[in-house]
Coordinates of C-alpha atoms and ligand atoms in Angstrom, one line a residue:
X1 CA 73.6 -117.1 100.5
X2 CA 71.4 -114.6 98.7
X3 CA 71.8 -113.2 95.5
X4 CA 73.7 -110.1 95.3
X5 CA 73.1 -109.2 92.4
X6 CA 72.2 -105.4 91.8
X7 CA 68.4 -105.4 91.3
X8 CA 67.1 -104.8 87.5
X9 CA 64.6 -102.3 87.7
X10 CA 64.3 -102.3 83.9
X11 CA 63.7 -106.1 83.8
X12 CA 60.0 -106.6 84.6
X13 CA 59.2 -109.5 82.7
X14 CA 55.4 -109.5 83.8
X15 CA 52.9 -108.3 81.3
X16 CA 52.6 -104.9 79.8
X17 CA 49.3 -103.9 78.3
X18 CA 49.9 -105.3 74.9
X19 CA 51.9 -108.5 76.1
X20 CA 49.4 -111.6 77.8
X21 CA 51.0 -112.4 80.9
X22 CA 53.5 -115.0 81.4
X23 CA 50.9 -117.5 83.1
X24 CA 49.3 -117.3 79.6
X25 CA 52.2 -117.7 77.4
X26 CA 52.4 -121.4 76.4
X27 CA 56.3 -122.8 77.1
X28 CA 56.7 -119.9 79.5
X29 CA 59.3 -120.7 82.2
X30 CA 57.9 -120.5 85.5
X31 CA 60.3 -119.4 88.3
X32 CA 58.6 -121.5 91.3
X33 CA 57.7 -124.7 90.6
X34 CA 55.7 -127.0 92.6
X35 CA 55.1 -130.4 91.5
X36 CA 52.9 -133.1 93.5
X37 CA 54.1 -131.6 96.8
X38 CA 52.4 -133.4 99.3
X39 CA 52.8 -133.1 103.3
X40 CA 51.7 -135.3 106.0
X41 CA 52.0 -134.6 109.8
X42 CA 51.8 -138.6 110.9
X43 CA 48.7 -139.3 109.0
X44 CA 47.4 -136.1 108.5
X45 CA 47.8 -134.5 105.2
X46 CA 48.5 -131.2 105.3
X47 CA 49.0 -130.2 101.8
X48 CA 47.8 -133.2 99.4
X49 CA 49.5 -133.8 96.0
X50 CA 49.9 -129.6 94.8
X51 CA 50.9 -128.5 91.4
X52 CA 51.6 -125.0 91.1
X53 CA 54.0 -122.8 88.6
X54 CA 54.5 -119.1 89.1
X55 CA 55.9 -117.0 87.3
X56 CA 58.3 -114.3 88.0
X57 CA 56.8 -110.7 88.7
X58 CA 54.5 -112.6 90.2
X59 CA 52.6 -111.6 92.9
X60 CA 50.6 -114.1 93.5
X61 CA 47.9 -115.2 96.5
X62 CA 47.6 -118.3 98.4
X63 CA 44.0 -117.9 100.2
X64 CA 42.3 -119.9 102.1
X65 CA 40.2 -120.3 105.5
X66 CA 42.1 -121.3 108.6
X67 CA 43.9 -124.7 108.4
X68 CA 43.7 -124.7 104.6
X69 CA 47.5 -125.5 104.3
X70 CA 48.7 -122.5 103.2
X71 CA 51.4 -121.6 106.1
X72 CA 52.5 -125.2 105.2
X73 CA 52.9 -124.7 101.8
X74 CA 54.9 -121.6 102.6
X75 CA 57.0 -123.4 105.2
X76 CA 58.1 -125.9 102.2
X77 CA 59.2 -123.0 99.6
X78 CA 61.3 -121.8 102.0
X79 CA 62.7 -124.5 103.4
X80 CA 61.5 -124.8 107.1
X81 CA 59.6 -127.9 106.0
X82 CA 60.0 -130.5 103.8
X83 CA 57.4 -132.4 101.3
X84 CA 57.1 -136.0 102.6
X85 CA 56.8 -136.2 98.3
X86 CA 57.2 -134.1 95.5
X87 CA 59.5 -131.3 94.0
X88 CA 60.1 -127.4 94.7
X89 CA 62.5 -126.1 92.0
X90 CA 63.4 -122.5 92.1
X91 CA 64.7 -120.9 89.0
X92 CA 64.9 -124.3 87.6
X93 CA 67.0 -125.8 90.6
X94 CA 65.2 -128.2 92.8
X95 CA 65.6 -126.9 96.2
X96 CA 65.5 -130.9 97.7
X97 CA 68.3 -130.5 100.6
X98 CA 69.0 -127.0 100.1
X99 CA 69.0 -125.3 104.0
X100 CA 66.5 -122.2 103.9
X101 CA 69.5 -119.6 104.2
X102 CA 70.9 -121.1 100.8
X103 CA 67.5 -120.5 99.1
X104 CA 67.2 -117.5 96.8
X105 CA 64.5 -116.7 99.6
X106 CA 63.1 -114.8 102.0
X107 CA 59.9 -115.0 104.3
X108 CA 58.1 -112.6 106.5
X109 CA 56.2 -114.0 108.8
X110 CA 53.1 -112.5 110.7
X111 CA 54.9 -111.8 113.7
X112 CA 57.6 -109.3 112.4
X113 CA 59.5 -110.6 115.1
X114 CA 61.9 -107.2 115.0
X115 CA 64.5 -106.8 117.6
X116 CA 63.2 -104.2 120.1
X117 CA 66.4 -103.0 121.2
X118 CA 67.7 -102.4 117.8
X119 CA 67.1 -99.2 115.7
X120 CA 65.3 -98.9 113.0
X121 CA 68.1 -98.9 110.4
X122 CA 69.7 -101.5 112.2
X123 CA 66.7 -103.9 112.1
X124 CA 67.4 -103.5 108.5
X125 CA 70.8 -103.8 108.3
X126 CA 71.2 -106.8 110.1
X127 CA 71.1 -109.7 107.8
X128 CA 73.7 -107.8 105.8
X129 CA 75.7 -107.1 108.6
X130 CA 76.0 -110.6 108.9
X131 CA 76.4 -111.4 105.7
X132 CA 79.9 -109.0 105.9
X133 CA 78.8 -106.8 103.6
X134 CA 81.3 -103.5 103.7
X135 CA 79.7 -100.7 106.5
X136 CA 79.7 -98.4 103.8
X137 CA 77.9 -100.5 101.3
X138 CA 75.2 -101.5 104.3
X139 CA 74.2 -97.3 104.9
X140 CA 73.7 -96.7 101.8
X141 CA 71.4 -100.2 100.9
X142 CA 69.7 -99.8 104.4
X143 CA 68.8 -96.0 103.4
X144 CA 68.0 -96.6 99.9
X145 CA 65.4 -99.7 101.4
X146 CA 64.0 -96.9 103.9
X147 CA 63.5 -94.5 102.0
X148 CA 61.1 -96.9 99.7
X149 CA 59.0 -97.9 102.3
X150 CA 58.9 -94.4 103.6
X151 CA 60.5 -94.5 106.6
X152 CA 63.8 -92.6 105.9
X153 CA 62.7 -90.4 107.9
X154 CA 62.8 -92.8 111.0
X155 CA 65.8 -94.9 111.1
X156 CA 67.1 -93.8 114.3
X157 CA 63.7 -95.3 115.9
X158 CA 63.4 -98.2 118.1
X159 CA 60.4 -100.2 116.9
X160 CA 58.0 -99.4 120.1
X161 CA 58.0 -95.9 118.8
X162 CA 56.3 -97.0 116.1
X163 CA 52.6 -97.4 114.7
X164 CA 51.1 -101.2 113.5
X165 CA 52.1 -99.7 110.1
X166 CA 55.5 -98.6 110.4
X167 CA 56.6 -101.7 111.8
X168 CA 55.0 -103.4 109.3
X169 CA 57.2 -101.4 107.0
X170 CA 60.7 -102.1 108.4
X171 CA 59.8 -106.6 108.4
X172 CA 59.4 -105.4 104.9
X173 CA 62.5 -103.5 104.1
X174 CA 64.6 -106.3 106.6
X175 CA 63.2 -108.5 104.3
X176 CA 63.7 -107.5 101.4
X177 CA 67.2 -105.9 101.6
X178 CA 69.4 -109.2 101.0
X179 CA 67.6 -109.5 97.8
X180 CA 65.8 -112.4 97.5
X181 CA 64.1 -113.3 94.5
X182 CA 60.9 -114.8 95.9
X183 CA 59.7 -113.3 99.0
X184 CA 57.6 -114.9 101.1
X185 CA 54.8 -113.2 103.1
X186 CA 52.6 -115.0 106.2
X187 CA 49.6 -113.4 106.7
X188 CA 51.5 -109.8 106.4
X189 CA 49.0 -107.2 107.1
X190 CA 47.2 -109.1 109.8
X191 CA 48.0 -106.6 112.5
X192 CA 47.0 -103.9 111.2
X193 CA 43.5 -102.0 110.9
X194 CA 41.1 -102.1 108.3
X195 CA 42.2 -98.6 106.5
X196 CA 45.8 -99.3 107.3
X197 CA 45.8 -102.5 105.7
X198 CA 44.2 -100.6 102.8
X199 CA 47.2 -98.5 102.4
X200 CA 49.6 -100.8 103.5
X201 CA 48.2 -102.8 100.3
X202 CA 48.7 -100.4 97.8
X203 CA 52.1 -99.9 99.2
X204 CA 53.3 -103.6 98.8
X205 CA 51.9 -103.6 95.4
X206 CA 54.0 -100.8 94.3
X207 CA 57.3 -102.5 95.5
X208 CA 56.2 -105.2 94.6
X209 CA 56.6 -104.1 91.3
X210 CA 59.1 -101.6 91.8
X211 CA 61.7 -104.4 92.6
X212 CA 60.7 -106.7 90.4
X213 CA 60.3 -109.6 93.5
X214 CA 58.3 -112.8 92.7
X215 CA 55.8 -112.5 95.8
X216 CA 54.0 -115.5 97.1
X217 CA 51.6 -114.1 99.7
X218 CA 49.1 -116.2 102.2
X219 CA 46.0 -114.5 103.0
X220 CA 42.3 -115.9 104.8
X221 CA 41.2 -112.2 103.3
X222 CA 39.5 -112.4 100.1
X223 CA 39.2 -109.4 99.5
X224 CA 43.4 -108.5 100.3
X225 CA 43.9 -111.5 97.8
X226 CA 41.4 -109.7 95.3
X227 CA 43.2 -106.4 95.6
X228 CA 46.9 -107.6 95.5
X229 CA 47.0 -110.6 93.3
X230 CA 48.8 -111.4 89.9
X231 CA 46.7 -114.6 90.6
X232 CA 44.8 -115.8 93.3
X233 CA 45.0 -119.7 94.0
X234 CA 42.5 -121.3 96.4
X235 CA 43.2 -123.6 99.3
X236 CA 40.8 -126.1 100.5
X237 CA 41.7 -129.1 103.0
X238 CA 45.4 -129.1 101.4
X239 CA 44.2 -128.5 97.5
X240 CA 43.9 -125.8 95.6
X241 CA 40.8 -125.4 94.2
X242 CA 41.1 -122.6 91.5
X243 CA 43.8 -121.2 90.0
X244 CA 42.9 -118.1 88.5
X245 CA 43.2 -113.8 88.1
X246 CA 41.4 -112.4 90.5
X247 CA 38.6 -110.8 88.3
X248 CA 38.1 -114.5 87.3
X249 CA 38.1 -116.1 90.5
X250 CA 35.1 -114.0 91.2
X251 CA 33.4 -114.5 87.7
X252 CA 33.9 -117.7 87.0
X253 CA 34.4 -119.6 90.3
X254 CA 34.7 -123.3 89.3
X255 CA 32.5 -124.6 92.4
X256 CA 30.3 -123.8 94.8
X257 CA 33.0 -123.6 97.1
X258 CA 34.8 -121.1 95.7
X259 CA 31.7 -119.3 94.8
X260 CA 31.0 -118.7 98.6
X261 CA 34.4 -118.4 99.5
X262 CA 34.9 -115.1 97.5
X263 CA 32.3 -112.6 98.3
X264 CA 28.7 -113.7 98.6
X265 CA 26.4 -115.3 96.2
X266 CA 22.9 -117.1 96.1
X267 CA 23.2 -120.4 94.7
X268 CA 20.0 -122.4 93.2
X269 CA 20.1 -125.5 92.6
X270 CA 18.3 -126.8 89.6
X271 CA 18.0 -129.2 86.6
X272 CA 19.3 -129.0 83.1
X273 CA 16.7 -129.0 80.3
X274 CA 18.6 -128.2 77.7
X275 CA 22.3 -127.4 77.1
X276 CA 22.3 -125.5 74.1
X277 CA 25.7 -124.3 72.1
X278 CA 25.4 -121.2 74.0
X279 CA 23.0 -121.2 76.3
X280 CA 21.7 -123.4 79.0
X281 CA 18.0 -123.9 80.1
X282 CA 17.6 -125.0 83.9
X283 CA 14.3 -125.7 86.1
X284 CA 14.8 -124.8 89.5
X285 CA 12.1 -125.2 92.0
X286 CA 14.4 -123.5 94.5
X287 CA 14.5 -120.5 92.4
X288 CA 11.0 -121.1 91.2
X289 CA 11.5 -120.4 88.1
X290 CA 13.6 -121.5 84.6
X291 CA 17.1 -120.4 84.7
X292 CA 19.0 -119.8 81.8
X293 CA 22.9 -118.9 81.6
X294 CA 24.6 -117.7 78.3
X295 CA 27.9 -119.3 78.7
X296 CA 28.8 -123.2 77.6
X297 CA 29.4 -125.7 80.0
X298 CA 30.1 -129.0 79.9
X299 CA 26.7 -131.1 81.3
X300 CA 24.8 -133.9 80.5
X301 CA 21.0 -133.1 80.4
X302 CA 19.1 -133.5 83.4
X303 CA 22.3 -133.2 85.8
X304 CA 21.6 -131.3 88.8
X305 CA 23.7 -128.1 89.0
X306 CA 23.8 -125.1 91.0
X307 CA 23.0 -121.6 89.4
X308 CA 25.3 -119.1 91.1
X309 CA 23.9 -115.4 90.6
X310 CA 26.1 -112.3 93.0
X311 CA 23.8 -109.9 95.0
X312 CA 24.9 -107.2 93.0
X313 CA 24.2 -108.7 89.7
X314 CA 20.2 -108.8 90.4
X315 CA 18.1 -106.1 89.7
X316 CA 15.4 -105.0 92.5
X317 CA 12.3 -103.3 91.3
X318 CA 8.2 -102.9 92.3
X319 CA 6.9 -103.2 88.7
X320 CA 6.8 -106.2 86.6
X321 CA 9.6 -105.4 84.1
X322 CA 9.9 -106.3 80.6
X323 CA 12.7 -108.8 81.0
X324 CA 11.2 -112.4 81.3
X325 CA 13.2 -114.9 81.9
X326 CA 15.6 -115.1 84.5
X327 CA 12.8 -113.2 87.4
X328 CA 11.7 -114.4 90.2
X329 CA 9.1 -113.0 93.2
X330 CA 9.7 -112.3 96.7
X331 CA 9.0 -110.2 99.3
X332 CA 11.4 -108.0 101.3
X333 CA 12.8 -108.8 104.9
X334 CA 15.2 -106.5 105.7
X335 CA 17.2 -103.7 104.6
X336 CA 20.6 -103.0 106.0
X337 CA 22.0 -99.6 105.0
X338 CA 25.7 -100.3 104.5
X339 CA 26.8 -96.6 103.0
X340 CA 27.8 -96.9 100.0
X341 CA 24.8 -99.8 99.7
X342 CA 21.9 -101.1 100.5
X343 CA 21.8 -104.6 101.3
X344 CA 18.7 -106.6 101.0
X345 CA 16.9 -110.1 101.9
X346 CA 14.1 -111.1 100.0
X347 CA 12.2 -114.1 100.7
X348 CA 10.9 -116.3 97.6
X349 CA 7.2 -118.1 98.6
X350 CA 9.1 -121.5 98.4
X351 CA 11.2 -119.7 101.9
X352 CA 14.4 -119.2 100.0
X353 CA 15.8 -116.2 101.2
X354 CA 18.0 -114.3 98.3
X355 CA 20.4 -111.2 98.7
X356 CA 20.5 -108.6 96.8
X357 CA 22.7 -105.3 97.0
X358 CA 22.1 -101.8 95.4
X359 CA 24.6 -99.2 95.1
X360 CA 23.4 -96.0 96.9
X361 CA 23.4 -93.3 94.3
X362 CA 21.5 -90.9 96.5
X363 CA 20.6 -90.6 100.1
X364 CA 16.9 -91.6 99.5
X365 CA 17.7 -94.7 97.4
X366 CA 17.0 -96.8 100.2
X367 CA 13.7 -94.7 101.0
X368 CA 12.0 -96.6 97.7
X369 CA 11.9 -99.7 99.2
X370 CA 11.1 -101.1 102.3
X371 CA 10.3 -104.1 104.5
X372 CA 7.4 -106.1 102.9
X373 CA 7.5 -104.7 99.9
X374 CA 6.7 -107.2 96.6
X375 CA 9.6 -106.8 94.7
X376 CA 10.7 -108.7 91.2
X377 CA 14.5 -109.9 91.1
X378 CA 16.2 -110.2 87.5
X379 CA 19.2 -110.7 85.9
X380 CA 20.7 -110.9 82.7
X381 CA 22.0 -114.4 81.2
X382 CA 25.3 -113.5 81.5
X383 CA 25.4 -112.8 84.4
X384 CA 24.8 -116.5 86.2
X385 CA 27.3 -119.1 86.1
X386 CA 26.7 -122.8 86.6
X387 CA 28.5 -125.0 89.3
X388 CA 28.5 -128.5 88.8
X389 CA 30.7 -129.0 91.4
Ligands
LIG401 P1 46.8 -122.4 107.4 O1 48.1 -121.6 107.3 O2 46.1 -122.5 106.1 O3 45.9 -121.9 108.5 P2 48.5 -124.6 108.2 O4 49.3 -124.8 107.0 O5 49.1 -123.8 109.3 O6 47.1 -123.9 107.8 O7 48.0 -126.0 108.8 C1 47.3 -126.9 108.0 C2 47.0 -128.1 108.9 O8 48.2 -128.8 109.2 C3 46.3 -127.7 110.2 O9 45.3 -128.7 110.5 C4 47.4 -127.8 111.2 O10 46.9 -128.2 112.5 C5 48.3 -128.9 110.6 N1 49.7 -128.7 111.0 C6 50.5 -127.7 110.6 N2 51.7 -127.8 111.1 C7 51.7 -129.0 111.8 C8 52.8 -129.7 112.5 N3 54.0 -129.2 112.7 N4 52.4 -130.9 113.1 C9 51.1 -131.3 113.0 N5 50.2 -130.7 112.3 C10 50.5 -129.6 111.7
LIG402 MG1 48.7 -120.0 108.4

């Protein structure tokens, strides 16, 4: 059984641009609720004691490298596992013997696993078909769901006469045309090129919210999970690690972990002088210098910590500039010319090799600097953040 309810396009209770988002608002219901799901194959745990609420609107990100959990975790919402302990309540009901086709659910799993001699439009149609939904009712749902993925125009198709995309497309709309209230995606774009997956992103995003779905979507890209999320939680060895927006995720990674999971970063590990209201001092011989970030954290003096700077927040230049503290010395090693920037590894005299990138403005921004070249590296104070984890 799914819901077949008419969809309410007008009822998108996610944020607007004056409202914080539900994940913010204290007492907000959450429409998926995991609590202290754990699940062990034999002795192996899987997935190991998750909390997680999300919200509805949602679309939100499970990432995580390969054997993180996450397929496992999916498997659970929708019912084609169950936790050896805890509770999945959707919409308030706790989904605890409730068979996957009785769950206000649907998954798409990376294989789209459509039926090749089926049409197009009947590809879509056929979990209503089943369902005994009136013919009449079925055309006009399966056109209406073509025509939002764009494929109106291709319904008589069988799915070999189709690109990576297209396909793509129609697990979408067979998905998504019983209605489900959560849908559940595997890895969705895997098959598809880079540029594709691009598009196809934008794409999802925009029925995501035309529909008004809760999306729960497991990704190992970081950078699909920074372009489609709501939120963005982390997987490591059957945790989550962070829970977070996107934009914070990469800010404000809560461990070194993290931090090198999303995007790159050069850590340096150091000691804290001084933790100041709003400021903290830190020695780092790896850095060979005194680090200081603007932000409060919670540290006892002399803890070891690791100084997390992005590429893209140091500054590169020749001349000694007027900034003091947070600059170090190095030499260049190599330049790789990536387009749309240059990418660069310096090497400190202590041998720690940092990485620095520079938007290319112009074609001859690269030409200014080149391979053993002394060059000073800065960066502001706020834009460090300390791990202690
Ligand atoms: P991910 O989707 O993040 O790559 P999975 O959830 O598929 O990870 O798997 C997590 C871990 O659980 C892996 O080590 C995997 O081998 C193990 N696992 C998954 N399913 C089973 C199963 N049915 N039996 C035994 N081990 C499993
Ligand atoms: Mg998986």
């Amino acid at each position: 059984m799914t819901s077949s309810q008419p969809i309410d396009l007008q009822n998108s209770t996610i944020a607007s641009a004056s409202q914080q988002p539900l994940w913010k608002q204290e007492g907000a219901e959450p429409f998926l609720r995991i609590e202290n799901v754990t699940k062990k194959f034999d002795d192996f745990t899987a997935v190991d004691n998750i909390s997680l609420d999300i919200y509805k609107n949602e679309l939100f990100c499970l990432l995580g490298g390969s054997g993180s959990g996450k397929s496992t975790l999916l498997r659970m919402l929708a019912g084609f596992e169950s936790p050896t302990s805890g509770r999945i309540l959707i919409d308030g009901i706790d989904m605890a013997g409730i068979q996957p086709w009785n769950r206000p659910v649907n998954m798409m799993f990376q294989s789209y696993a459509l039926f090749p001699h089926l049409s197009v439009a009947d590809n879509v149609a056929f979990g209503l078909k089943r369902e005994g939904v009136s013919r009449s009712e079925v055309k006009q749902r399966v056109a209406q769901m073509l025509d939002m993925v764009q494929l109106g125009h291709l319904g008589k198709r069988k799915p070999h006469q189709l690109s990576g995309g297209q396909r793509q497309r129609v697990a979408l709309a067979r998905a998504l045309i019983k209605r489900p209230k959560l849908l559940l995606l595997d890895e969705p774009l895997g098959a598809l090129d880079k540029k594709l997956r691009e598009e196809t992103q934008f794409e999802l995003i925009n029925i995501q919210e035309e529909l008004g779905v809760t999306f729960v979507v497991v990704t190992h890209d970081q950078e699909e999970a920074m372009t489609l999320a709501t939120r963005i939680g982390v997987m490591n060895h059957g945790v989550i690690v962070q829970t977070d927006e996107p934009h914070d995720v990469y800010e404000y990674p809560n461990s070194r972990f993290v931090a090198e999971f999303i995007g790159s970063v050069n850590l340096f590990e150091g000691k804290v002088i001084e933790d100041e209201p709003d400021r903290v001092r830190i020695e780092s011989p790896e850095a060979g210098a005194t680090l200081y970030v603007n932000h409060g954290i919670s540290c006892a003096p002399e803890q070891i910590v690791h100084v997390a700077v992005r590429p893209e927040k140091i500054k590169i230049s020749h001349n000694r500039p007027q900034q003091q503290d947070n600059c170090i010395q190095g030499e260049i090693e190599d330049i790789a010319y990536m387009g749309s920037l240059s990418v660069f590894r310096v090497r400190l005299p202590n041998g720690k090799e940092v990485r620095v990138t520079q938007p290319n403005f112009t074609r001859s921004m690269g030409d200014r600097f080149t391979w053993n070249d002394k060059v000073f590296l800065c960066w502001d104070e706020e834009s460090s953040v300390v791990l202690t984890a």
